[in-house]
Amino acid sequence: MRLLATRLYPRPSRRPDNHQGCGALPVVVSEQSPQQVQVAWLKQALIDPANYGGFPTPAQKLQEDLETIIRNIKRNYPNIKLTYLSSRTRAYTTTFHNPEPFAYESGFAVKWTIALSVRRSPRLGIANVLTDPPLEPVSYTHL
């Protein structure tokens, strides 16, 4: 199996009022076609989140960006089955790019986006393609 990496992200902007949408820059590292991509991994952060104010505003902006990226993943990779989301693990920085506590607080954006997916929110553009899982008894063993 070969990997196909593509960057689908909101265009960088340090201005909170700048909503340019989401750009796509393909970075192809294999010979796979977009139709062959079934799994994606998404990790995103805001540049200079302090410009958006205090919590929860930067996390809400990041959530909007994540939703846009997920919709673009579905549009650019029509056979996508699964998108993994992950948050920042640490910042170790005091620069304006994405210092603490913003790196920590960005985890809430990932949590809220996953909650939308669980609720099959139309905001993600995927509610119409998901079906309910079959209701079957689950067997388990107590250890």
PDB file of C-alpha atoms in Angstrom:
ATOM      1  CA  MET A   1       0.000   0.000   0.000  1.00  0.00           C
ATOM      2  CA  ARG A   2       1.288   3.443  -0.896  1.00  0.00           C
ATOM      3  CA  LEU A   3       0.424   6.734   0.696  1.00  0.00           C
ATOM      4  CA  LEU A   4      -1.199   9.749  -0.857  1.00  0.00           C
ATOM      5  CA  ALA A   5      -0.757  12.950   1.096  1.00  0.00           C
ATOM      6  CA  THR A   6      -2.806  16.029   0.357  1.00  0.00           C
ATOM      7  CA  ARG A   7      -3.075  19.256   2.232  1.00  0.00           C
ATOM      8  CA  LEU A   8      -6.616  20.543   2.474  1.00  0.00           C
ATOM      9  CA  TYR A   9      -6.629  23.502   4.776  1.00  0.00           C
ATOM     10  CA  PRO A  10      -8.068  26.943   5.267  1.00  0.00           C
ATOM     11  CA  ARG A  11      -5.884  29.535   3.647  1.00  0.00           C
ATOM     12  CA  PRO A  12      -3.619  31.033   6.298  1.00  0.00           C
ATOM     13  CA  SER A  13      -4.740  34.306   7.750  1.00  0.00           C
ATOM     14  CA  ARG A  14      -3.865  36.092  10.931  1.00  0.00           C
ATOM     15  CA  ARG A  15      -6.973  38.236  10.747  1.00  0.00           C
ATOM     16  CA  PRO A  16     -10.079  36.876  12.501  1.00  0.00           C
ATOM     17  CA  ASP A  17     -12.325  38.632   9.967  1.00  0.00           C
ATOM     18  CA  ASN A  18     -10.653  36.953   6.987  1.00  0.00           C
ATOM     19  CA  HIS A  19     -12.798  34.007   5.875  1.00  0.00           C
ATOM     20  CA  GLN A  20     -11.258  32.991   2.562  1.00  0.00           C
ATOM     21  CA  GLY A  21     -12.599  29.487   2.591  1.00  0.00           C
ATOM     22  CA  CYS A  22     -10.505  26.405   2.225  1.00  0.00           C
ATOM     23  CA  GLY A  23      -7.735  25.725  -0.232  1.00  0.00           C
ATOM     24  CA  ALA A  24      -6.382  22.431  -1.473  1.00  0.00           C
ATOM     25  CA  LEU A  25      -2.738  21.811  -2.219  1.00  0.00           C
ATOM     26  CA  PRO A  26      -2.111  18.249  -3.353  1.00  0.00           C
ATOM     27  CA  VAL A  27       1.154  16.731  -2.246  1.00  0.00           C
ATOM     28  CA  VAL A  28       1.299  13.470  -4.145  1.00  0.00           C
ATOM     29  CA  VAL A  29       3.773  10.917  -2.843  1.00  0.00           C
ATOM     30  CA  SER A  30       2.411   7.935  -4.727  1.00  0.00           C
ATOM     31  CA  GLU A  31       0.551   6.988  -7.857  1.00  0.00           C
ATOM     32  CA  GLN A  32      -2.856   6.695  -6.189  1.00  0.00           C
ATOM     33  CA  SER A  33      -5.840   8.470  -7.660  1.00  0.00           C
ATOM     34  CA  PRO A  34      -8.284  10.498  -5.540  1.00  0.00           C
ATOM     35  CA  GLN A  35     -10.858   7.738  -6.131  1.00  0.00           C
ATOM     36  CA  GLN A  36      -8.592   5.241  -4.344  1.00  0.00           C
ATOM     37  CA  VAL A  37      -8.266   7.226  -1.117  1.00  0.00           C
ATOM     38  CA  GLN A  38     -10.436   5.757   1.635  1.00  0.00           C
ATOM     39  CA  VAL A  39      -8.820   6.984   4.867  1.00  0.00           C
ATOM     40  CA  ALA A  40      -7.577  10.428   5.899  1.00  0.00           C
ATOM     41  CA  TRP A  41      -5.779  11.802   8.929  1.00  0.00           C
ATOM     42  CA  LEU A  42      -6.473  15.416   9.843  1.00  0.00           C
ATOM     43  CA  LYS A  43      -4.403  17.524  12.225  1.00  0.00           C
ATOM     44  CA  GLN A  44      -4.907  21.287  12.116  1.00  0.00           C
ATOM     45  CA  ALA A  45      -4.108  24.357  14.212  1.00  0.00           C
ATOM     46  CA  LEU A  46      -4.711  28.089  14.007  1.00  0.00           C
ATOM     47  CA  ILE A  47      -1.899  30.540  13.421  1.00  0.00           C
ATOM     48  CA  ASP A  48      -1.856  33.195  16.150  1.00  0.00           C
ATOM     49  CA  PRO A  49      -5.073  32.121  17.906  1.00  0.00           C
ATOM     50  CA  ALA A  50      -4.785  35.030  20.364  1.00  0.00           C
ATOM     51  CA  ASN A  51      -6.186  37.259  17.594  1.00  0.00           C
ATOM     52  CA  TYR A  52      -9.527  35.494  18.022  1.00  0.00           C
ATOM     53  CA  GLY A  53      -9.851  36.369  21.714  1.00  0.00           C
ATOM     54  CA  GLY A  54     -10.118  34.104  24.723  1.00  0.00           C
ATOM     55  CA  PHE A  55     -11.541  30.618  25.051  1.00  0.00           C
ATOM     56  CA  PRO A  56     -13.792  29.310  23.512  1.00  0.00           C
ATOM     57  CA  THR A  57     -13.587  31.618  20.463  1.00  0.00           C
ATOM     58  CA  PRO A  58     -10.288  30.262  19.001  1.00  0.00           C
ATOM     59  CA  ALA A  59     -11.503  26.675  19.483  1.00  0.00           C
ATOM     60  CA  GLN A  60     -14.797  27.518  17.771  1.00  0.00           C
ATOM     61  CA  LYS A  61     -12.917  29.041  14.811  1.00  0.00           C
ATOM     62  CA  LEU A  62     -10.739  25.938  14.581  1.00  0.00           C
ATOM     63  CA  GLN A  63     -13.871  23.788  14.668  1.00  0.00           C
ATOM     64  CA  GLU A  64     -15.265  25.758  11.704  1.00  0.00           C
ATOM     65  CA  ASP A  65     -12.001  25.146   9.841  1.00  0.00           C
ATOM     66  CA  LEU A  66     -12.108  21.422  10.633  1.00  0.00           C
ATOM     67  CA  GLU A  67     -15.678  21.216   9.332  1.00  0.00           C
ATOM     68  CA  THR A  68     -14.630  22.954   6.099  1.00  0.00           C
ATOM     69  CA  ILE A  69     -11.680  20.617   5.650  1.00  0.00           C
ATOM     70  CA  ILE A  70     -13.860  17.535   6.237  1.00  0.00           C
ATOM     71  CA  ARG A  71     -16.332  18.724   3.597  1.00  0.00           C
ATOM     72  CA  ASN A  72     -13.416  19.273   1.190  1.00  0.00           C
ATOM     73  CA  ILE A  73     -12.006  15.834   1.924  1.00  0.00           C
ATOM     74  CA  LYS A  74     -15.374  14.314   0.996  1.00  0.00           C
ATOM     75  CA  ARG A  75     -15.546  16.426  -2.173  1.00  0.00           C
ATOM     76  CA  ASN A  76     -11.955  15.721  -3.295  1.00  0.00           C
ATOM     77  CA  TYR A  77     -11.919  12.041  -2.309  1.00  0.00           C
ATOM     78  CA  PRO A  78     -15.358  10.651  -3.191  1.00  0.00           C
ATOM     79  CA  ASN A  79     -14.669   7.173  -1.782  1.00  0.00           C
ATOM     80  CA  ILE A  80     -13.410   8.333   1.605  1.00  0.00           C
ATOM     81  CA  LYS A  81     -14.649   6.026   4.356  1.00  0.00           C
ATOM     82  CA  LEU A  82     -12.914   7.354   7.467  1.00  0.00           C
ATOM     83  CA  THR A  83     -11.223  10.556   8.588  1.00  0.00           C
ATOM     84  CA  TYR A  84      -9.153  10.470  11.754  1.00  0.00           C
ATOM     85  CA  LEU A  85      -8.906  13.731  13.670  1.00  0.00           C
ATOM     86  CA  SER A  86      -6.126  14.475  16.107  1.00  0.00           C
ATOM     87  CA  SER A  87      -5.283  17.488  18.201  1.00  0.00           C
ATOM     88  CA  ARG A  88      -1.988  19.073  19.139  1.00  0.00           C
ATOM     89  CA  THR A  89       0.005  16.993  21.583  1.00  0.00           C
ATOM     90  CA  ARG A  90       2.014  19.897  23.010  1.00  0.00           C
ATOM     91  CA  ALA A  91       3.218  23.357  22.091  1.00  0.00           C
ATOM     92  CA  TYR A  92       6.507  23.819  23.955  1.00  0.00           C
ATOM     93  CA  THR A  93       6.537  27.312  22.577  1.00  0.00           C
ATOM     94  CA  THR A  94       5.991  30.861  23.681  1.00  0.00           C
ATOM     95  CA  THR A  95       5.836  32.297  20.173  1.00  0.00           C
ATOM     96  CA  PHE A  96       2.637  33.716  18.727  1.00  0.00           C
ATOM     97  CA  HIS A  97       2.121  30.818  16.288  1.00  0.00           C
ATOM     98  CA  ASN A  98       0.178  28.522  18.610  1.00  0.00           C
ATOM     99  CA  PRO A  99       1.373  28.704  22.232  1.00  0.00           C
ATOM    100  CA  GLU A 100      -0.195  27.255  25.331  1.00  0.00           C
ATOM    101  CA  PRO A 101      -2.956  27.312  26.416  1.00  0.00           C
ATOM    102  CA  PHE A 102      -4.214  27.454  22.811  1.00  0.00           C
ATOM    103  CA  ALA A 103      -2.589  24.163  21.845  1.00  0.00           C
ATOM    104  CA  TYR A 104      -4.410  22.475  24.732  1.00  0.00           C
ATOM    105  CA  GLU A 105      -7.683  24.281  24.035  1.00  0.00           C
ATOM    106  CA  SER A 106      -7.594  23.221  20.374  1.00  0.00           C
ATOM    107  CA  GLY A 107      -8.462  19.727  21.595  1.00  0.00           C
ATOM    108  CA  PHE A 108     -11.960  21.004  22.282  1.00  0.00           C
ATOM    109  CA  ALA A 109     -12.380  21.845  18.590  1.00  0.00           C
ATOM    110  CA  VAL A 110     -11.542  18.242  17.707  1.00  0.00           C
ATOM    111  CA  LYS A 111     -13.918  16.955  20.407  1.00  0.00           C
ATOM    112  CA  TRP A 112     -16.777  19.167  19.204  1.00  0.00           C
ATOM    113  CA  THR A 113     -16.204  18.183  15.569  1.00  0.00           C
ATOM    114  CA  ILE A 114     -16.276  14.487  16.456  1.00  0.00           C
ATOM    115  CA  ALA A 115     -19.496  15.093  18.410  1.00  0.00           C
ATOM    116  CA  LEU A 116     -21.029  16.595  15.249  1.00  0.00           C
ATOM    117  CA  SER A 117     -20.044  13.469  13.343  1.00  0.00           C
ATOM    118  CA  VAL A 118     -21.577  11.208  15.978  1.00  0.00           C
ATOM    119  CA  ARG A 119     -24.796  13.228  15.764  1.00  0.00           C
ATOM    120  CA  ARG A 120     -24.519  13.137  11.941  1.00  0.00           C
ATOM    121  CA  SER A 121     -24.799  16.867  11.659  1.00  0.00           C
ATOM    122  CA  PRO A 122     -25.464  18.200   8.159  1.00  0.00           C
ATOM    123  CA  ARG A 123     -22.782  20.824   8.913  1.00  0.00           C
ATOM    124  CA  LEU A 124     -20.173  18.214   7.991  1.00  0.00           C
ATOM    125  CA  GLY A 125     -21.849  17.435   4.674  1.00  0.00           C
ATOM    126  CA  ILE A 126     -21.906  13.719   5.402  1.00  0.00           C
ATOM    127  CA  ALA A 127     -25.233  13.189   7.153  1.00  0.00           C
ATOM    128  CA  ASN A 128     -26.921  12.073   3.946  1.00  0.00           C
ATOM    129  CA  VAL A 129     -24.390   9.328   3.190  1.00  0.00           C
ATOM    130  CA  LEU A 130     -24.246   7.670   6.587  1.00  0.00           C
ATOM    131  CA  THR A 131     -26.574   4.869   7.510  1.00  0.00           C
ATOM    132  CA  ASP A 132     -27.508   3.598  10.918  1.00  0.00           C
ATOM    133  CA  PRO A 133     -25.393   0.684  12.133  1.00  0.00           C
ATOM    134  CA  PRO A 134     -27.248  -2.606  12.388  1.00  0.00           C
ATOM    135  CA  LEU A 135     -28.674  -3.258  15.819  1.00  0.00           C
ATOM    136  CA  GLU A 136     -27.227  -6.563  16.890  1.00  0.00           C
ATOM    137  CA  PRO A 137     -26.666  -8.027  20.337  1.00  0.00           C
ATOM    138  CA  VAL A 138     -23.184  -7.462  21.687  1.00  0.00           C
ATOM    139  CA  SER A 139     -21.562 -10.293  23.575  1.00  0.00           C
ATOM    140  CA  TYR A 140     -18.793  -9.679  26.067  1.00  0.00           C
ATOM    141  CA  THR A 141     -16.956 -11.409  28.865  1.00  0.00           C
ATOM    142  CA  HIS A 142     -16.298 -10.017  32.327  1.00  0.00           C
ATOM    143  CA  LEU A 143     -12.649 -10.256  33.274  1.00  0.00           C
TER     144      LEU A 143
END
